[in-house]
Amino acid sequence: MRSDSDLTARARIGNAALELFGSEGVTRVSIRAIAAKAGVSPALVVHHFGSKEGLRAACDQYVISLVRGDPDDPVDLKDASGLAAMLEEAEPVRRYLARAFLDGTPEAAALFDEIVETTGAWLERGSAEGWIRPTGDARARAALYVTWLLAPLAFGEHLSRVLGVADLHQTDATLRYSRTSVDMLTHGVFTDERLLDAWDALAAKRRTR
């Protein structure tokens, strides 16, 4: 699960598992298939990860590590080269997440919850630093923000068709739709507060019942 040219056997196995799990789903992939793709023996897969469940858990932890980032070497999202590297590294992760949430396993639910927790902490730091607006419901904001980011994965087939791209997970396609997402999050969609006022009025009316 690294991009080094001289990958260790363990890293090759991890990369193979991430790719195969993302394309076919965990239940449809065998240890033998992962070993063949990594160019190692099935016994070596078991030696490093114990089982297919151990591999899945390692893939989940790798995904979480990308969400958290490296606190000692954070990605500067204002830097084009840093952003490009992050998007390219995340391409197999996007496929993995799309398949995991499509399969709807308890492990996928736990992964979603951990992503929400990690993202919530990141949003709170941004709020404290002044580049993210504060909110009255931090938990809901984190959950909805993650859902917003993951929605293209769940609706990949339909979004690919509407945008006219063959593979939504490729970096160029991701850059296109995520740029629009960032624009909407940064500048908003509505130009006034009429809908927000309507929601607040409805909530106030229900509280007085």
PDB file of C-alpha atoms in Angstrom:
ATOM      1  CA  MET A   1       0.000   0.000   0.000  1.00  0.00           C
ATOM      2  CA  ARG A   2       2.837   2.293  -0.893  1.00  0.00           C
ATOM      3  CA  SER A   3       3.949   3.800  -4.179  1.00  0.00           C
ATOM      4  CA  ASP A   4       7.670   3.014  -3.782  1.00  0.00           C
ATOM      5  CA  SER A   5       9.203   1.345  -6.839  1.00  0.00           C
ATOM      6  CA  ASP A   6      10.844  -1.323  -4.665  1.00  0.00           C
ATOM      7  CA  LEU A   7       7.886  -2.652  -2.722  1.00  0.00           C
ATOM      8  CA  THR A   8       8.240  -5.254  -0.026  1.00  0.00           C
ATOM      9  CA  ALA A   9       6.252  -8.473  -0.349  1.00  0.00           C
ATOM     10  CA  ARG A  10       3.905  -7.311   2.411  1.00  0.00           C
ATOM     11  CA  ALA A  11       3.231  -4.030   0.587  1.00  0.00           C
ATOM     12  CA  ARG A  12       2.642  -5.842  -2.723  1.00  0.00           C
ATOM     13  CA  ILE A  13       0.135  -8.107  -1.022  1.00  0.00           C
ATOM     14  CA  GLY A  14      -1.618  -5.099   0.510  1.00  0.00           C
ATOM     15  CA  ASN A  15      -1.802  -3.318  -2.842  1.00  0.00           C
ATOM     16  CA  ALA A  16      -3.147  -6.447  -4.532  1.00  0.00           C
ATOM     17  CA  ALA A  17      -5.794  -6.924  -1.845  1.00  0.00           C
ATOM     18  CA  LEU A  18      -6.888  -3.280  -1.996  1.00  0.00           C
ATOM     19  CA  GLU A  19      -7.261  -3.467  -5.776  1.00  0.00           C
ATOM     20  CA  LEU A  20      -9.052  -6.819  -5.873  1.00  0.00           C
ATOM     21  CA  PHE A  21     -11.336  -6.039  -2.936  1.00  0.00           C
ATOM     22  CA  GLY A  22     -12.241  -2.772  -4.664  1.00  0.00           C
ATOM     23  CA  SER A  23     -13.028  -4.358  -8.012  1.00  0.00           C
ATOM     24  CA  GLU A  24     -14.714  -7.578  -6.875  1.00  0.00           C
ATOM     25  CA  GLY A  25     -15.596  -7.281  -3.192  1.00  0.00           C
ATOM     26  CA  VAL A  26     -14.042  -9.034  -0.209  1.00  0.00           C
ATOM     27  CA  THR A  27     -16.278 -12.103  -0.311  1.00  0.00           C
ATOM     28  CA  ARG A  28     -15.524 -12.793  -3.989  1.00  0.00           C
ATOM     29  CA  VAL A  29     -11.737 -12.666  -3.703  1.00  0.00           C
ATOM     30  CA  SER A  30      -9.611 -15.579  -2.527  1.00  0.00           C
ATOM     31  CA  ILE A  31      -6.234 -15.512  -0.829  1.00  0.00           C
ATOM     32  CA  ARG A  32      -4.910 -17.464  -3.804  1.00  0.00           C
ATOM     33  CA  ALA A  33      -6.046 -14.696  -6.192  1.00  0.00           C
ATOM     34  CA  ILE A  34      -4.420 -12.024  -4.036  1.00  0.00           C
ATOM     35  CA  ALA A  35      -1.198 -14.034  -3.888  1.00  0.00           C
ATOM     36  CA  ALA A  36      -1.161 -14.471  -7.670  1.00  0.00           C
ATOM     37  CA  LYS A  37      -1.633 -10.753  -8.272  1.00  0.00           C
ATOM     38  CA  ALA A  38       1.092  -9.884  -5.752  1.00  0.00           C
ATOM     39  CA  GLY A  39       3.465 -12.488  -7.195  1.00  0.00           C
ATOM     40  CA  VAL A  40       3.859 -14.378  -3.945  1.00  0.00           C
ATOM     41  CA  SER A  41       2.694 -17.685  -2.485  1.00  0.00           C
ATOM     42  CA  PRO A  42      -0.617 -18.021  -0.596  1.00  0.00           C
ATOM     43  CA  ALA A  43       1.410 -19.148   2.408  1.00  0.00           C
ATOM     44  CA  LEU A  44       3.247 -15.803   2.445  1.00  0.00           C
ATOM     45  CA  VAL A  45      -0.087 -13.941   2.454  1.00  0.00           C
ATOM     46  CA  VAL A  46      -1.148 -15.941   5.503  1.00  0.00           C
ATOM     47  CA  HIS A  47       2.265 -15.383   7.105  1.00  0.00           C
ATOM     48  CA  HIS A  48       1.941 -11.585   6.858  1.00  0.00           C
ATOM     49  CA  PHE A  49      -1.797 -11.096   7.457  1.00  0.00           C
ATOM     50  CA  GLY A  50      -3.086 -14.306   9.012  1.00  0.00           C
ATOM     51  CA  SER A  51      -6.280 -14.499   6.968  1.00  0.00           C
ATOM     52  CA  LYS A  52      -8.407 -12.667   4.432  1.00  0.00           C
ATOM     53  CA  GLU A  53     -10.096 -10.901   7.345  1.00  0.00           C
ATOM     54  CA  GLY A  54      -6.676  -9.714   8.473  1.00  0.00           C
ATOM     55  CA  LEU A  55      -6.065  -8.341   4.998  1.00  0.00           C
ATOM     56  CA  ARG A  56      -9.404  -6.549   4.987  1.00  0.00           C
ATOM     57  CA  ALA A  57      -8.608  -5.009   8.372  1.00  0.00           C
ATOM     58  CA  ALA A  58      -5.215  -3.858   7.048  1.00  0.00           C
ATOM     59  CA  CYS A  59      -6.914  -2.259   4.044  1.00  0.00           C
ATOM     60  CA  ASP A  60      -9.343  -0.464   6.364  1.00  0.00           C
ATOM     61  CA  GLN A  61      -6.478   0.863   8.460  1.00  0.00           C
ATOM     62  CA  TYR A  62      -4.706   2.085   5.342  1.00  0.00           C
ATOM     63  CA  VAL A  63      -7.842   3.966   4.286  1.00  0.00           C
ATOM     64  CA  ILE A  64      -8.105   5.543   7.727  1.00  0.00           C
ATOM     65  CA  SER A  65      -4.423   6.543   7.609  1.00  0.00           C
ATOM     66  CA  LEU A  66      -5.095   8.458   4.393  1.00  0.00           C
ATOM     67  CA  VAL A  67      -8.075  10.206   5.962  1.00  0.00           C
ATOM     68  CA  ARG A  68      -6.033  11.174   9.012  1.00  0.00           C
ATOM     69  CA  GLY A  69      -2.969  12.207   7.038  1.00  0.00           C
ATOM     70  CA  ASP A  70       0.519  12.498   8.483  1.00  0.00           C
ATOM     71  CA  PRO A  71       0.550  15.163  11.225  1.00  0.00           C
ATOM     72  CA  ASP A  72       4.314  15.526  10.787  1.00  0.00           C
ATOM     73  CA  ASP A  73       4.032  15.972   7.019  1.00  0.00           C
ATOM     74  CA  PRO A  74       0.528  17.263   6.170  1.00  0.00           C
ATOM     75  CA  VAL A  75      -0.539  17.593   2.541  1.00  0.00           C
ATOM     76  CA  ASP A  76      -0.767  21.236   1.495  1.00  0.00           C
ATOM     77  CA  LEU A  77      -4.051  21.241  -0.405  1.00  0.00           C
ATOM     78  CA  LYS A  78      -3.182  24.645  -1.852  1.00  0.00           C
ATOM     79  CA  ASP A  79      -0.229  23.042  -3.646  1.00  0.00           C
ATOM     80  CA  ALA A  80      -1.178  21.509  -7.012  1.00  0.00           C
ATOM     81  CA  SER A  81       1.497  18.811  -6.933  1.00  0.00           C
ATOM     82  CA  GLY A  82       0.570  17.757  -3.407  1.00  0.00           C
ATOM     83  CA  LEU A  83      -3.101  17.606  -4.312  1.00  0.00           C
ATOM     84  CA  ALA A  84      -2.360  15.574  -7.451  1.00  0.00           C
ATOM     85  CA  ALA A  85      -0.262  13.072  -5.488  1.00  0.00           C
ATOM     86  CA  MET A  86      -3.013  12.672  -2.896  1.00  0.00           C
ATOM     87  CA  LEU A  87      -5.707  12.096  -5.540  1.00  0.00           C
ATOM     88  CA  GLU A  88      -3.592   9.577  -7.445  1.00  0.00           C
ATOM     89  CA  GLU A  89      -2.701   7.644  -4.295  1.00  0.00           C
ATOM     90  CA  ALA A  90      -6.370   7.573  -3.328  1.00  0.00           C
ATOM     91  CA  GLU A  91      -7.612   6.122  -6.653  1.00  0.00           C
ATOM     92  CA  PRO A  92      -7.592   2.462  -5.485  1.00  0.00           C
ATOM     93  CA  VAL A  93      -8.985   3.627  -2.144  1.00  0.00           C
ATOM     94  CA  ARG A  94     -11.995   5.177  -3.873  1.00  0.00           C
ATOM     95  CA  ARG A  95     -12.696   1.851  -5.575  1.00  0.00           C
ATOM     96  CA  TYR A  96     -12.264   0.014  -2.279  1.00  0.00           C
ATOM     97  CA  LEU A  97     -14.669   2.321  -0.449  1.00  0.00           C
ATOM     98  CA  ALA A  98     -17.245   2.146  -3.231  1.00  0.00           C
ATOM     99  CA  ARG A  99     -17.281  -1.647  -3.085  1.00  0.00           C
ATOM    100  CA  ALA A 100     -17.180  -1.788   0.731  1.00  0.00           C
ATOM    101  CA  PHE A 101     -20.208   0.446   1.155  1.00  0.00           C
ATOM    102  CA  LEU A 102     -22.033  -1.304  -1.666  1.00  0.00           C
ATOM    103  CA  ASP A 103     -21.552  -4.635   0.130  1.00  0.00           C
ATOM    104  CA  GLY A 104     -22.926  -3.100   3.326  1.00  0.00           C
ATOM    105  CA  THR A 105     -21.089  -5.305   5.818  1.00  0.00           C
ATOM    106  CA  PRO A 106     -20.687  -4.565   9.555  1.00  0.00           C
ATOM    107  CA  GLU A 107     -17.013  -3.912   8.818  1.00  0.00           C
ATOM    108  CA  ALA A 108     -18.014  -1.253   6.274  1.00  0.00           C
ATOM    109  CA  ALA A 109     -20.280   0.360   8.877  1.00  0.00           C
ATOM    110  CA  ALA A 110     -17.427   0.454  11.375  1.00  0.00           C
ATOM    111  CA  LEU A 111     -15.149   1.966   8.730  1.00  0.00           C
ATOM    112  CA  PHE A 112     -17.730   4.670   7.971  1.00  0.00           C
ATOM    113  CA  ASP A 113     -18.065   5.496  11.673  1.00  0.00           C
ATOM    114  CA  GLU A 114     -14.308   5.829  12.071  1.00  0.00           C
ATOM    115  CA  ILE A 115     -14.078   8.080   9.010  1.00  0.00           C
ATOM    116  CA  VAL A 116     -16.804  10.278  10.511  1.00  0.00           C
ATOM    117  CA  GLU A 117     -14.926  10.510  13.822  1.00  0.00           C
ATOM    118  CA  THR A 118     -11.639  11.375  12.115  1.00  0.00           C
ATOM    119  CA  THR A 119     -13.285  13.899   9.813  1.00  0.00           C
ATOM    120  CA  GLY A 120     -15.171  15.469  12.707  1.00  0.00           C
ATOM    121  CA  ALA A 121     -11.901  16.123  14.531  1.00  0.00           C
ATOM    122  CA  TRP A 122     -10.442  17.666  11.355  1.00  0.00           C
ATOM    123  CA  LEU A 123     -13.473  19.929  10.919  1.00  0.00           C
ATOM    124  CA  GLU A 124     -13.268  21.034  14.544  1.00  0.00           C
ATOM    125  CA  ARG A 125      -9.591  21.952  14.107  1.00  0.00           C
ATOM    126  CA  GLY A 126     -10.490  23.947  11.017  1.00  0.00           C
ATOM    127  CA  SER A 127     -13.232  25.722  12.931  1.00  0.00           C
ATOM    128  CA  ALA A 128     -10.830  26.601  15.751  1.00  0.00           C
ATOM    129  CA  GLU A 129      -8.307  27.915  13.193  1.00  0.00           C
ATOM    130  CA  GLY A 130     -10.979  30.022  11.508  1.00  0.00           C
ATOM    131  CA  TRP A 131     -11.126  28.512   7.998  1.00  0.00           C
ATOM    132  CA  ILE A 132     -14.243  26.411   8.622  1.00  0.00           C
ATOM    133  CA  ARG A 133     -17.488  27.958   9.814  1.00  0.00           C
ATOM    134  CA  PRO A 134     -18.615  26.879  13.293  1.00  0.00           C
ATOM    135  CA  THR A 135     -21.786  24.830  13.624  1.00  0.00           C
ATOM    136  CA  GLY A 136     -24.318  24.048  16.303  1.00  0.00           C
ATOM    137  CA  ASP A 137     -24.280  20.311  15.551  1.00  0.00           C
ATOM    138  CA  ALA A 138     -20.725  19.126  14.964  1.00  0.00           C
ATOM    139  CA  ARG A 139     -21.719  15.437  14.849  1.00  0.00           C
ATOM    140  CA  ALA A 140     -24.309  15.976  12.118  1.00  0.00           C
ATOM    141  CA  ARG A 141     -21.897  18.175  10.162  1.00  0.00           C
ATOM    142  CA  ALA A 142     -19.183  15.513  10.214  1.00  0.00           C
ATOM    143  CA  ALA A 143     -21.575  12.724   9.205  1.00  0.00           C
ATOM    144  CA  LEU A 144     -23.140  14.743   6.397  1.00  0.00           C
ATOM    145  CA  TYR A 145     -19.762  15.977   5.162  1.00  0.00           C
ATOM    146  CA  VAL A 146     -18.490  12.391   4.889  1.00  0.00           C
ATOM    147  CA  THR A 147     -21.729  11.286   3.216  1.00  0.00           C
ATOM    148  CA  TRP A 148     -21.392  14.152   0.754  1.00  0.00           C
ATOM    149  CA  LEU A 149     -17.851  13.092  -0.155  1.00  0.00           C
ATOM    150  CA  LEU A 150     -18.774   9.416  -0.477  1.00  0.00           C
ATOM    151  CA  ALA A 151     -21.989   9.941  -2.462  1.00  0.00           C
ATOM    152  CA  PRO A 152     -20.204   9.876  -5.871  1.00  0.00           C
ATOM    153  CA  LEU A 153     -18.895   6.411  -4.978  1.00  0.00           C
ATOM    154  CA  ALA A 154     -22.374   5.104  -4.218  1.00  0.00           C
ATOM    155  CA  PHE A 155     -23.842   6.643  -7.367  1.00  0.00           C
ATOM    156  CA  GLY A 156     -20.758   6.045  -9.509  1.00  0.00           C
ATOM    157  CA  GLU A 157     -22.527   4.384 -12.434  1.00  0.00           C
ATOM    158  CA  HIS A 158     -25.116   7.142 -12.737  1.00  0.00           C
ATOM    159  CA  LEU A 159     -22.653   9.986 -12.164  1.00  0.00           C
ATOM    160  CA  SER A 160     -20.281   8.542 -14.777  1.00  0.00           C
ATOM    161  CA  ARG A 161     -23.127   8.472 -17.296  1.00  0.00           C
ATOM    162  CA  VAL A 162     -24.298  12.028 -16.562  1.00  0.00           C
ATOM    163  CA  LEU A 163     -20.766  13.473 -16.650  1.00  0.00           C
ATOM    164  CA  GLY A 164     -19.823  11.441 -19.716  1.00  0.00           C
ATOM    165  CA  VAL A 165     -16.756   9.777 -18.182  1.00  0.00           C
ATOM    166  CA  ALA A 166     -15.833   6.118 -18.560  1.00  0.00           C
ATOM    167  CA  ASP A 167     -14.337   5.622 -15.104  1.00  0.00           C
ATOM    168  CA  LEU A 168     -15.363   7.869 -12.247  1.00  0.00           C
ATOM    169  CA  HIS A 169     -12.486   6.660 -10.052  1.00  0.00           C
ATOM    170  CA  GLN A 170      -9.745   7.921 -12.374  1.00  0.00           C
ATOM    171  CA  THR A 171      -7.994  11.031 -11.123  1.00  0.00           C
ATOM    172  CA  ASP A 172      -9.112  13.370 -13.923  1.00  0.00           C
ATOM    173  CA  ALA A 173     -12.778  12.468 -13.403  1.00  0.00           C
ATOM    174  CA  THR A 174     -12.424  12.747  -9.634  1.00  0.00           C
ATOM    175  CA  LEU A 175     -10.799  16.149  -9.985  1.00  0.00           C
ATOM    176  CA  ARG A 176     -13.727  17.328 -12.106  1.00  0.00           C
ATOM    177  CA  TYR A 177     -16.558  16.411  -9.750  1.00  0.00           C
ATOM    178  CA  SER A 178     -14.636  17.097  -6.544  1.00  0.00           C
ATOM    179  CA  ARG A 179     -13.756  20.600  -7.778  1.00  0.00           C
ATOM    180  CA  THR A 180     -17.465  21.282  -8.127  1.00  0.00           C
ATOM    181  CA  SER A 181     -18.058  19.866  -4.647  1.00  0.00           C
ATOM    182  CA  VAL A 182     -15.394  22.102  -3.140  1.00  0.00           C
ATOM    183  CA  ASP A 183     -16.869  25.113  -4.937  1.00  0.00           C
ATOM    184  CA  MET A 184     -20.331  24.331  -3.534  1.00  0.00           C
ATOM    185  CA  LEU A 185     -18.955  23.855  -0.021  1.00  0.00           C
ATOM    186  CA  THR A 186     -16.859  27.019  -0.201  1.00  0.00           C
ATOM    187  CA  HIS A 187     -19.314  29.411  -1.844  1.00  0.00           C
ATOM    188  CA  GLY A 188     -22.633  27.716  -1.137  1.00  0.00           C
ATOM    189  CA  VAL A 189     -25.563  27.149  -3.477  1.00  0.00           C
ATOM    190  CA  PHE A 190     -28.280  29.436  -2.156  1.00  0.00           C
ATOM    191  CA  THR A 191     -27.896  33.204  -2.247  1.00  0.00           C
ATOM    192  CA  ASP A 192     -30.118  33.959   0.766  1.00  0.00           C
ATOM    193  CA  GLU A 193     -31.489  32.256   3.872  1.00  0.00           C
ATOM    194  CA  ARG A 194     -35.094  31.642   2.842  1.00  0.00           C
ATOM    195  CA  LEU A 195     -34.803  27.845   3.008  1.00  0.00           C
ATOM    196  CA  LEU A 196     -32.856  27.954   6.272  1.00  0.00           C
ATOM    197  CA  ASP A 197     -35.500  30.231   7.755  1.00  0.00           C
ATOM    198  CA  ALA A 198     -38.257  27.841   6.628  1.00  0.00           C
ATOM    199  CA  TRP A 199     -36.471  24.889   8.276  1.00  0.00           C
ATOM    200  CA  ASP A 200     -36.008  26.833  11.518  1.00  0.00           C
ATOM    201  CA  ALA A 201     -39.649  27.939  11.500  1.00  0.00           C
ATOM    202  CA  LEU A 202     -40.830  24.362  11.041  1.00  0.00           C
ATOM    203  CA  ALA A 203     -38.582  23.125  13.852  1.00  0.00           C
ATOM    204  CA  ALA A 204     -39.849  25.872  16.157  1.00  0.00           C
ATOM    205  CA  LYS A 205     -43.469  25.022  15.324  1.00  0.00           C
ATOM    206  CA  ARG A 206     -42.941  21.347  16.121  1.00  0.00           C
ATOM    207  CA  ARG A 207     -41.315  22.189  19.459  1.00  0.00           C
ATOM    208  CA  THR A 208     -44.457  24.092  20.538  1.00  0.00           C
ATOM    209  CA  ARG A 209     -46.795  21.130  19.942  1.00  0.00           C
TER     210      ARG A 209
END
